[in-house]
PDB file of C-alpha atoms and ligand atoms in Angstrom:
ATOM      1  CA  UNK A   1      -5.470 -30.436   1.765  1.00 45.00           C
ATOM      2  CA  UNK A   2      -4.821 -29.193   4.925  1.00 47.00           C
ATOM      3  CA  UNK A   3      -4.969 -25.145   5.443  1.00 47.00           C
ATOM      4  CA  UNK A   4      -1.983 -23.638   7.089  1.00 46.00           C
ATOM      5  CA  UNK A   5      -2.431 -22.493  10.696  1.00 48.00           C
ATOM      6  CA  UNK A   6      -3.302 -18.752  10.427  1.00 47.00           C
ATOM      7  CA  UNK A   7      -1.032 -17.993  13.390  1.00 44.00           C
ATOM      8  CA  UNK A   8       2.068 -19.622  14.168  1.00 46.00           C
ATOM      9  CA  UNK A   9       3.614 -17.073  16.283  1.00 47.00           C
ATOM     10  CA  UNK A  10       4.036 -17.473  20.024  1.00 52.00           C
ATOM     11  CA  UNK A  11       3.332 -15.169  22.799  1.00 56.00           C
ATOM     12  CA  UNK A  12       1.123 -12.074  22.785  1.00 61.00           C
ATOM     13  CA  UNK A  13      -0.118 -11.083  19.463  1.00 67.00           C
ATOM     14  CA  UNK A  14       1.259  -7.622  18.055  1.00 77.00           C
ATOM     15  CA  UNK A  15      -0.902  -4.286  18.876  1.00 95.00           C
ATOM     16  CA  UNK A  16      -0.110  -3.572  15.141  1.00 98.00           C
ATOM     17  CA  UNK A  17      -1.585  -5.284  11.879  1.00 98.00           C
ATOM     18  CA  UNK A  18      -0.613  -4.243   8.376  1.00 98.00           C
ATOM     19  CA  UNK A  19      -3.473  -4.985   5.991  1.00 98.00           C
ATOM     20  CA  UNK A  20      -1.921  -5.785   2.522  1.00 98.00           C
ATOM     21  CA  UNK A  21      -4.409  -5.041  -0.357  1.00 96.00           C
ATOM     22  CA  UNK A  22      -3.429  -7.327  -3.247  1.00 96.00           C
ATOM     23  CA  UNK A  23      -6.687  -8.112  -4.990  1.00 96.00           C
ATOM     24  CA  UNK A  24      -6.357  -5.802  -8.120  1.00 91.00           C
ATOM     25  CA  UNK A  25      -6.391  -7.101 -11.435  1.00 86.00           C
ATOM     26  CA  UNK A  26      -3.343  -4.830 -12.402  1.00 82.00           C
ATOM     27  CA  UNK A  27      -4.753  -4.449 -15.898  1.00 84.00           C
ATOM     28  CA  UNK A  28      -2.382  -1.329 -16.868  1.00 86.00           C
ATOM     29  CA  UNK A  29       0.535  -3.574 -16.299  1.00 89.00           C
ATOM     30  CA  UNK A  30      -0.519  -5.611 -19.247  1.00 86.00           C
ATOM     31  CA  UNK A  31       0.766  -8.845 -17.567  1.00 86.00           C
ATOM     32  CA  UNK A  32      -1.216 -12.204 -17.538  1.00 87.00           C
ATOM     33  CA  UNK A  33      -1.465 -12.540 -13.619  1.00 91.00           C
ATOM     34  CA  UNK A  34      -2.925  -9.873 -11.246  1.00 93.00           C
ATOM     35  CA  UNK A  35      -0.370  -7.407 -10.355  1.00 94.00           C
ATOM     36  CA  UNK A  36       0.902  -8.816  -6.845  1.00 96.00           C
ATOM     37  CA  UNK A  37       1.338 -12.230  -8.866  1.00 96.00           C
ATOM     38  CA  UNK A  38       3.595 -10.937 -11.486  1.00 96.00           C
ATOM     39  CA  UNK A  39       7.450 -11.534 -11.117  1.00 96.00           C
ATOM     40  CA  UNK A  40       9.934  -9.191  -9.782  1.00 96.00           C
ATOM     41  CA  UNK A  41      13.449 -10.302 -10.190  1.00 94.00           C
ATOM     42  CA  UNK A  42      12.861 -14.039  -9.304  1.00 95.00           C
ATOM     43  CA  UNK A  43      10.038 -13.596  -6.735  1.00 96.00           C
ATOM     44  CA  UNK A  44       6.344 -12.246  -6.945  1.00 97.00           C
ATOM     45  CA  UNK A  45       5.839  -8.786  -5.910  1.00 97.00           C
ATOM     46  CA  UNK A  46       3.395 -10.304  -3.393  1.00 98.00           C
ATOM     47  CA  UNK A  47       6.248 -12.188  -1.887  1.00 98.00           C
ATOM     48  CA  UNK A  48       8.766  -9.216  -2.095  1.00 97.00           C
ATOM     49  CA  UNK A  49       6.264  -6.805  -0.299  1.00 98.00           C
ATOM     50  CA  UNK A  50       5.622  -9.055   2.572  1.00 98.00           C
ATOM     51  CA  UNK A  51       9.573  -9.958   2.813  1.00 97.00           C
ATOM     52  CA  UNK A  52      10.197  -6.246   3.382  1.00 97.00           C
ATOM     53  CA  UNK A  53       8.486  -6.196   6.784  1.00 97.00           C
ATOM     54  CA  UNK A  54       9.400  -9.518   8.033  1.00 96.00           C
ATOM     55  CA  UNK A  55      11.208  -8.252  10.947  1.00 96.00           C
ATOM     56  CA  UNK A  56       8.194  -5.945  11.781  1.00 97.00           C
ATOM     57  CA  UNK A  57       6.164  -6.857  14.962  1.00 95.00           C
ATOM     58  CA  UNK A  58       3.093  -6.625  13.333  1.00 97.00           C
ATOM     59  CA  UNK A  59       0.514  -9.140  12.252  1.00 97.00           C
ATOM     60  CA  UNK A  60      -0.070  -9.096   8.339  1.00 98.00           C
ATOM     61  CA  UNK A  61      -3.044  -9.560   6.388  1.00 98.00           C
ATOM     62  CA  UNK A  62      -2.885 -10.312   2.592  1.00 98.00           C
ATOM     63  CA  UNK A  63      -6.093  -9.811   0.690  1.00 98.00           C
ATOM     64  CA  UNK A  64      -5.650 -11.822  -2.486  1.00 97.00           C
ATOM     65  CA  UNK A  65      -8.248 -12.315  -5.467  1.00 96.00           C
ATOM     66  CA  UNK A  66     -10.693 -14.874  -4.305  1.00 96.00           C
ATOM     67  CA  UNK A  67      -9.621 -17.129  -6.991  1.00 95.00           C
ATOM     68  CA  UNK A  68      -5.915 -16.816  -5.694  1.00 96.00           C
ATOM     69  CA  UNK A  69      -6.209 -17.060  -2.115  1.00 97.00           C
ATOM     70  CA  UNK A  70      -4.784 -20.709  -1.999  1.00 97.00           C
ATOM     71  CA  UNK A  71      -2.067 -19.406  -4.195  1.00 97.00           C
ATOM     72  CA  UNK A  72      -1.111 -16.643  -2.057  1.00 98.00           C
ATOM     73  CA  UNK A  73      -1.258 -18.826   1.115  1.00 98.00           C
ATOM     74  CA  UNK A  74       1.404 -21.418  -0.758  1.00 98.00           C
ATOM     75  CA  UNK A  75       3.657 -18.526  -1.511  1.00 97.00           C
ATOM     76  CA  UNK A  76       3.822 -16.628   1.710  1.00 98.00           C
ATOM     77  CA  UNK A  77       4.841 -17.685   5.724  1.00 97.00           C
ATOM     78  CA  UNK A  78       2.305 -19.674   7.263  1.00 96.00           C
ATOM     79  CA  UNK A  79       1.744 -16.896  10.013  1.00 96.00           C
ATOM     80  CA  UNK A  80       0.269 -14.335   7.349  1.00 97.00           C
ATOM     81  CA  UNK A  81      -3.366 -14.228   7.032  1.00 97.00           C
ATOM     82  CA  UNK A  82      -4.882 -14.329   3.280  1.00 98.00           C
ATOM     83  CA  UNK A  83      -8.249 -13.381   3.027  1.00 98.00           C
ATOM     84  CA  UNK A  84     -10.268 -12.828  -0.389  1.00 98.00           C
ATOM     85  CA  UNK A  85     -10.668  -9.289  -1.700  1.00 96.00           C
ATOM     86  CA  UNK A  86     -13.613  -7.409  -3.383  1.00 93.00           C
ATOM     87  CA  UNK A  87     -14.298  -5.564  -6.245  1.00 91.00           C
ATOM     88  CA  UNK A  88     -13.190  -2.412  -4.950  1.00 89.00           C
ATOM     89  CA  UNK A  89     -10.140  -1.654  -2.921  1.00 90.00           C
ATOM     90  CA  UNK A  90     -12.176  -0.344  -0.271  1.00 88.00           C
ATOM     91  CA  UNK A  91     -14.175  -3.611  -0.140  1.00 90.00           C
ATOM     92  CA  UNK A  92     -10.591  -5.578   0.045  1.00 93.00           C
ATOM     93  CA  UNK A  93      -9.410  -3.069   2.677  1.00 94.00           C
ATOM     94  CA  UNK A  94     -12.652  -3.990   4.648  1.00 93.00           C
ATOM     95  CA  UNK A  95     -12.057  -7.782   4.269  1.00 96.00           C
ATOM     96  CA  UNK A  96      -8.721  -7.223   5.640  1.00 97.00           C
ATOM     97  CA  UNK A  97     -10.080  -5.343   8.796  1.00 96.00           C
ATOM     98  CA  UNK A  98     -12.414  -8.032   9.546  1.00 96.00           C
ATOM     99  CA  UNK A  99      -9.223 -10.708   9.549  1.00 97.00           C
ATOM    100  CA  UNK A 100      -7.131  -8.230  11.634  1.00 96.00           C
ATOM    101  CA  UNK A 101      -7.967  -9.423  15.193  1.00 92.00           C
ATOM    102  CA  UNK A 102      -7.872  -6.730  17.886  1.00 93.00           C
ATOM    103  CA  UNK A 103      -4.957  -4.846  16.657  1.00 96.00           C
ATOM    104  CA  UNK A 104      -4.989  -0.978  17.920  1.00 97.00           C
ATOM    105  CA  UNK A 105      -2.941   0.287  15.025  1.00 98.00           C
ATOM    106  CA  UNK A 106      -3.795  -0.517  11.611  1.00 98.00           C
ATOM    107  CA  UNK A 107      -1.426  -0.064   8.812  1.00 98.00           C
ATOM    108  CA  UNK A 108      -2.825  -0.294   4.958  1.00 98.00           C
ATOM    109  CA  UNK A 109      -0.056  -1.145   2.652  1.00 98.00           C
ATOM    110  CA  UNK A 110      -0.778  -1.691  -1.357  1.00 96.00           C
ATOM    111  CA  UNK A 111       0.938  -4.715  -2.878  1.00 96.00           C
ATOM    112  CA  UNK A 112       1.842  -2.272  -5.538  1.00 96.00           C
ATOM    113  CA  UNK A 113       4.499  -0.998  -3.350  1.00 98.00           C
ATOM    114  CA  UNK A 114       6.886  -3.787  -3.240  1.00 97.00           C
ATOM    115  CA  UNK A 115      10.171  -2.332  -1.961  1.00 97.00           C
ATOM    116  CA  UNK A 116       9.062   0.338   0.736  1.00 98.00           C
ATOM    117  CA  UNK A 117      11.583  -0.118   3.038  1.00 97.00           C
ATOM    118  CA  UNK A 118      10.703  -1.196   6.696  1.00 97.00           C
ATOM    119  CA  UNK A 119      12.098   2.351   7.982  1.00 98.00           C
ATOM    120  CA  UNK A 120       8.681   3.705   6.555  1.00 98.00           C
ATOM    121  CA  UNK A 121       6.514   1.455   8.264  1.00 98.00           C
ATOM    122  CA  UNK A 122       8.407   2.557  11.579  1.00 98.00           C
ATOM    123  CA  UNK A 123       8.274   6.082  10.897  1.00 98.00           C
ATOM    124  CA  UNK A 124       4.177   5.743  10.607  1.00 98.00           C
ATOM    125  CA  UNK A 125       3.934   3.695  13.680  1.00 98.00           C
ATOM    126  CA  UNK A 126       6.208   6.179  15.582  1.00 97.00           C
ATOM    127  CA  UNK A 127       3.945   8.769  14.920  1.00 98.00           C
ATOM    128  CA  UNK A 128       0.632   6.991  15.723  1.00 98.00           C
ATOM    129  CA  UNK A 129       2.253   5.639  18.938  1.00 97.00           C
ATOM    130  CA  UNK A 130       3.024   9.387  19.190  1.00 97.00           C
ATOM    131  CA  UNK A 131      -0.847  10.233  19.638  1.00 97.00           C
ATOM    132  CA  UNK A 132      -1.837  11.001  15.854  1.00 98.00           C
ATOM    133  CA  UNK A 133      -4.632   9.099  14.529  1.00 98.00           C
ATOM    134  CA  UNK A 134      -3.929   9.116  10.917  1.00 98.00           C
ATOM    135  CA  UNK A 135      -0.254   9.152   9.355  1.00 98.00           C
ATOM    136  CA  UNK A 136       0.765   8.577   6.030  1.00 98.00           C
ATOM    137  CA  UNK A 137       4.013   9.107   4.190  1.00 98.00           C
ATOM    138  CA  UNK A 138       4.946  11.678   1.695  1.00 98.00           C
ATOM    139  CA  UNK A 139       7.536  12.959  -0.611  1.00 98.00           C
ATOM    140  CA  UNK A 140       7.873  16.561  -1.866  1.00 98.00           C
ATOM    141  CA  UNK A 141       6.980  17.092  -5.653  1.00 97.00           C
ATOM    142  CA  UNK A 142       9.624  17.526  -7.808  1.00 95.00           C
ATOM    143  CA  UNK A 143       7.987  18.369 -11.189  1.00 96.00           C
ATOM    144  CA  UNK A 144       6.292  21.850 -11.938  1.00 97.00           C
ATOM    145  CA  UNK A 145       2.473  21.343 -11.446  1.00 97.00           C
ATOM    146  CA  UNK A 146      -0.120  23.080 -13.886  1.00 98.00           C
ATOM    147  CA  UNK A 147      -3.947  22.345 -13.809  1.00 97.00           C
ATOM    148  CA  UNK A 148      -5.166  21.935 -17.444  1.00 98.00           C
ATOM    149  CA  UNK A 149      -8.342  21.790 -19.404  1.00 98.00           C
ATOM    150  CA  UNK A 150      -8.167  18.966 -21.946  1.00 97.00           C
ATOM    151  CA  UNK A 151      -9.085  20.569 -25.524  1.00 96.00           C
ATOM    152  CA  UNK A 152      -8.260  17.575 -28.200  1.00 93.00           C
ATOM    153  CA  UNK A 153      -6.628  14.069 -28.280  1.00 92.00           C
ATOM    154  CA  UNK A 154      -3.147  14.912 -26.843  1.00 95.00           C
ATOM    155  CA  UNK A 155      -3.544  18.638 -26.142  1.00 97.00           C
ATOM    156  CA  UNK A 156      -4.439  20.598 -23.005  1.00 98.00           C
ATOM    157  CA  UNK A 157      -4.797  24.435 -22.066  1.00 98.00           C
ATOM    158  CA  UNK A 158      -2.799  25.356 -19.037  1.00 98.00           C
ATOM    159  CA  UNK A 159      -5.166  27.084 -16.832  1.00 98.00           C
ATOM    160  CA  UNK A 160      -2.720  27.720 -13.972  1.00 98.00           C
ATOM    161  CA  UNK A 161       0.329  26.814 -12.258  1.00 97.00           C
ATOM    162  CA  UNK A 162      -0.172  25.234  -9.009  1.00 96.00           C
ATOM    163  CA  UNK A 163       2.198  26.019  -5.946  1.00 96.00           C
ATOM    164  CA  UNK A 164       4.117  22.951  -5.215  1.00 96.00           C
ATOM    165  CA  UNK A 165       5.625  23.731  -2.119  1.00 96.00           C
ATOM    166  CA  UNK A 166       3.044  22.710   0.279  1.00 96.00           C
ATOM    167  CA  UNK A 167       2.267  19.285  -1.860  1.00 97.00           C
ATOM    168  CA  UNK A 168       3.251  16.124  -1.099  1.00 97.00           C
ATOM    169  CA  UNK A 169       3.103  12.715  -3.023  1.00 97.00           C
ATOM    170  CA  UNK A 170       1.402  10.423  -0.570  1.00 97.00           C
ATOM    171  CA  UNK A 171       2.460   6.962  -0.526  1.00 98.00           C
ATOM    172  CA  UNK A 172       1.674   3.492   1.698  1.00 98.00           C
ATOM    173  CA  UNK A 173       1.937   2.368   4.583  1.00 98.00           C
ATOM    174  CA  UNK A 174      -0.989   4.776   5.824  1.00 98.00           C
ATOM    175  CA  UNK A 175      -1.515   4.252   9.375  1.00 98.00           C
ATOM    176  CA  UNK A 176      -4.251   4.635  11.898  1.00 98.00           C
ATOM    177  CA  UNK A 177      -5.460   3.915  15.154  1.00 98.00           C
ATOM    178  CA  UNK A 178      -8.101   1.507  15.254  1.00 97.00           C
ATOM    179  CA  UNK A 179     -11.289   3.898  15.943  1.00 97.00           C
ATOM    180  CA  UNK A 180     -10.211   6.471  13.086  1.00 97.00           C
ATOM    181  CA  UNK A 181     -10.092   3.577  11.127  1.00 96.00           C
ATOM    182  CA  UNK A 182     -12.998   2.103  11.572  1.00 95.00           C
ATOM    183  CA  UNK A 183     -14.995   5.729  11.495  1.00 94.00           C
ATOM    184  CA  UNK A 184     -13.047   6.551   8.281  1.00 94.00           C
ATOM    185  CA  UNK A 185     -14.392   3.658   6.498  1.00 91.00           C
ATOM    186  CA  UNK A 186     -17.724   3.642   7.779  1.00 89.00           C
ATOM    187  CA  UNK A 187     -18.582   6.508   5.629  1.00 72.00           C
ATOM    188  CA  UNK A 188     -17.065   4.787   2.244  1.00 69.00           C
ATOM    189  CA  UNK A 189     -19.326   5.234  -0.673  1.00 66.00           C
ATOM    190  CA  UNK A 190     -16.982   2.327  -2.248  1.00 59.00           C
ATOM    191  CA  UNK A 191     -14.844   3.959  -4.664  1.00 63.00           C
ATOM    192  CA  UNK A 192     -11.719   5.446  -2.406  1.00 64.00           C
ATOM    193  CA  UNK A 193      -8.222   4.957  -3.804  1.00 70.00           C
ATOM    194  CA  UNK A 194      -6.850   5.803  -0.559  1.00 86.00           C
ATOM    195  CA  UNK A 195      -7.719   5.248   3.044  1.00 94.00           C
ATOM    196  CA  UNK A 196      -6.540   8.626   4.591  1.00 96.00           C
ATOM    197  CA  UNK A 197      -8.762  10.473   2.178  1.00 94.00           C
ATOM    198  CA  UNK A 198     -11.561   8.700   4.063  1.00 94.00           C
ATOM    199  CA  UNK A 199     -10.084   9.731   7.278  1.00 94.00           C
ATOM    200  CA  UNK A 200     -10.072  13.353   5.986  1.00 94.00           C
ATOM    201  CA  UNK A 201     -13.299  13.337   4.928  1.00 91.00           C
ATOM    202  CA  UNK A 202     -14.896  12.586   8.361  1.00 92.00           C
ATOM    203  CA  UNK A 203     -12.716  15.377   9.916  1.00 94.00           C
ATOM    204  CA  UNK A 204      -9.716  12.935  11.092  1.00 96.00           C
ATOM    205  CA  UNK A 205      -6.460  15.134  11.071  1.00 98.00           C
ATOM    206  CA  UNK A 206      -4.039  13.331   8.771  1.00 98.00           C
ATOM    207  CA  UNK A 207      -0.416  13.688   9.453  1.00 98.00           C
ATOM    208  CA  UNK A 208       2.770  13.060   6.905  1.00 98.00           C
ATOM    209  CA  UNK A 209       5.877  11.600   7.833  1.00 98.00           C
ATOM    210  CA  UNK A 210       8.846  11.078   5.187  1.00 98.00           C
ATOM    211  CA  UNK A 211       8.062   8.647   2.713  1.00 98.00           C
ATOM    212  CA  UNK A 212      10.979   7.135   0.478  1.00 98.00           C
ATOM    213  CA  UNK A 213      11.585   6.843  -3.290  1.00 96.00           C
ATOM    214  CA  UNK A 214      11.669   2.930  -2.796  1.00 96.00           C
ATOM    215  CA  UNK A 215       8.114   3.031  -2.241  1.00 98.00           C
ATOM    216  CA  UNK A 216       7.380   3.754  -5.670  1.00 97.00           C
ATOM    217  CA  UNK A 217       3.991   2.377  -7.167  1.00 96.00           C
ATOM    218  CA  UNK A 218       3.877  -0.178  -9.883  1.00 96.00           C
ATOM    219  CA  UNK A 219       1.525   0.848 -12.266  1.00 94.00           C
ATOM    220  CA  UNK A 220       2.738   0.662 -15.538  1.00 95.00           C
ATOM    221  CA  UNK A 221       5.153  -1.842 -17.519  1.00 95.00           C
ATOM    222  CA  UNK A 222       7.743   1.114 -17.221  1.00 96.00           C
ATOM    223  CA  UNK A 223       7.708   1.318 -13.457  1.00 96.00           C
ATOM    224  CA  UNK A 224       7.883  -2.661 -13.178  1.00 96.00           C
ATOM    225  CA  UNK A 225      10.896  -2.485 -15.349  1.00 96.00           C
ATOM    226  CA  UNK A 226      12.535   0.200 -13.241  1.00 96.00           C
ATOM    227  CA  UNK A 227      11.945  -1.813 -10.053  1.00 96.00           C
ATOM    228  CA  UNK A 228      13.630  -4.635 -11.898  1.00 96.00           C
ATOM    229  CA  UNK A 229      16.449  -2.965 -12.825  1.00 95.00           C
ATOM    230  CA  UNK A 230      16.731  -1.769  -8.910  1.00 94.00           C
ATOM    231  CA  UNK A 231      17.085  -5.196  -7.935  1.00 94.00           C
ATOM    232  CA  UNK A 232      19.161  -6.471 -10.527  1.00 92.00           C
ATOM    233  CA  UNK A 233      21.640  -3.580  -9.522  1.00 91.00           C
ATOM    234  CA  UNK A 234      21.125  -4.125  -5.967  1.00 84.00           C
ATOM    235  CA  UNK A 235      20.373  -0.315  -5.090  1.00 74.00           C
ATOM    236  CA  UNK A 236      17.684  -1.084  -2.767  1.00 74.00           C
ATOM    237  CA  UNK A 237      17.167   1.599  -0.234  1.00 65.00           C
ATOM    238  CA  UNK A 238      16.591   0.560   3.997  1.00 65.00           C
TER     239      UNK A 238
HETATM  240  O1  LIG X   1      -5.586  -0.256  -8.658  1.00 72.68           O
HETATM  241  P1  LIG X   1      -4.276   0.128  -7.715  1.00 72.68           P
HETATM  242  O2  LIG X   1      -2.923   0.092  -8.302  1.00 72.68           O
HETATM  243  O3  LIG X   1      -4.549   1.679  -7.490  1.00 72.68           O
HETATM  244  O4  LIG X   1      -4.546  -0.737  -6.433  1.00 72.68           O
HETATM  245  C1  LIG X   1      -3.954  -0.233  -5.072  1.00 72.68           C
HETATM  246  C2  LIG X   1      -3.676  -1.401  -4.569  1.00 72.68           C
HETATM  247  O5  LIG X   1      -5.083  -2.194  -4.157  1.00 72.68           O
HETATM  248  C3  LIG X   1      -2.917  -2.843  -5.224  1.00 72.68           C
HETATM  249  O6  LIG X   1      -2.214  -3.317  -4.357  1.00 72.68           O
HETATM  250  C4  LIG X   1      -4.214  -3.631  -5.642  1.00 72.68           C
HETATM  251  O7  LIG X   1      -4.295  -4.734  -5.579  1.00 72.68           O
HETATM  252  C5  LIG X   1      -5.124  -3.540  -4.415  1.00 72.68           C
HETATM  253  N1  LIG X   1      -6.887  -3.662  -4.817  1.00 72.68           N
HETATM  254  C6  LIG X   1      -7.436  -4.521  -3.909  1.00 72.68           C
HETATM  255  N2  LIG X   1      -8.730  -4.968  -4.434  1.00 72.68           N
HETATM  256  C7  LIG X   1      -9.154  -4.196  -5.677  1.00 72.68           C
HETATM  257  C8  LIG X   1      -8.294  -3.299  -6.237  1.00 72.68           C
HETATM  258  C9  LIG X   1      -7.072  -2.924  -6.119  1.00 72.68           C
HETATM  259  O8  LIG X   1      -6.937  -5.188  -3.284  1.00 72.68           O
HETATM  260  N3  LIG X   1     -10.712  -4.901  -5.712  1.00 72.68           N
END
């Protein structure tokens, strides 16, 4: 079978590359297929994720499970690059970087957040262009937060209440200048869940812009059913 061309876009290459790690198994979702290939109101989570940014002036690299690279290619437009991921998220992200060409702004966006509005990508990119080296979207925390010490099967002792005022729940896409991204990942032990955390560890300042409720992450069957209902009702944000 002939492979589709990796880049069909004419003209100069965009200086932004969005890496979409989609190589996780998603066991907590309890579905047959890996999370990115689960159906979400008529399309896969991965297709929805890519659809959201179809108007963005950016190259897109999808990192798929090694045995589903062909499947991902067949689902996605031909200009989207698809490469095989690794055992850990950070390995998958690095596989994505290797396919990112010479883009100077790198965004990493979890496939598990398939309804993230394009406006969030624009805010992150604008803040990087304004001179910040690492930028993440985040939302204020609504719940009261308490630190606890587990003491039984379903019992824990509250040790203190945490001030939620300075806290933000961080989403993706997380954006970086290329040099910051490479520096952050150079020091990765392999188990990071968050790229900005790696940047913090090497002393790179990380800035936060507004996230969006629709950037919620699908982890559990409940999350999936919430997004299915949102799509069914047509209440998708912008
Ligand atoms: O497991 P979790 O939901 O935190 O994964 C976040 C994102 O990282 C998902 O989009 C998942 O597909 C991706 N991932 C990956 N390679 C792995 C593990 C996770 O691309 N080995």
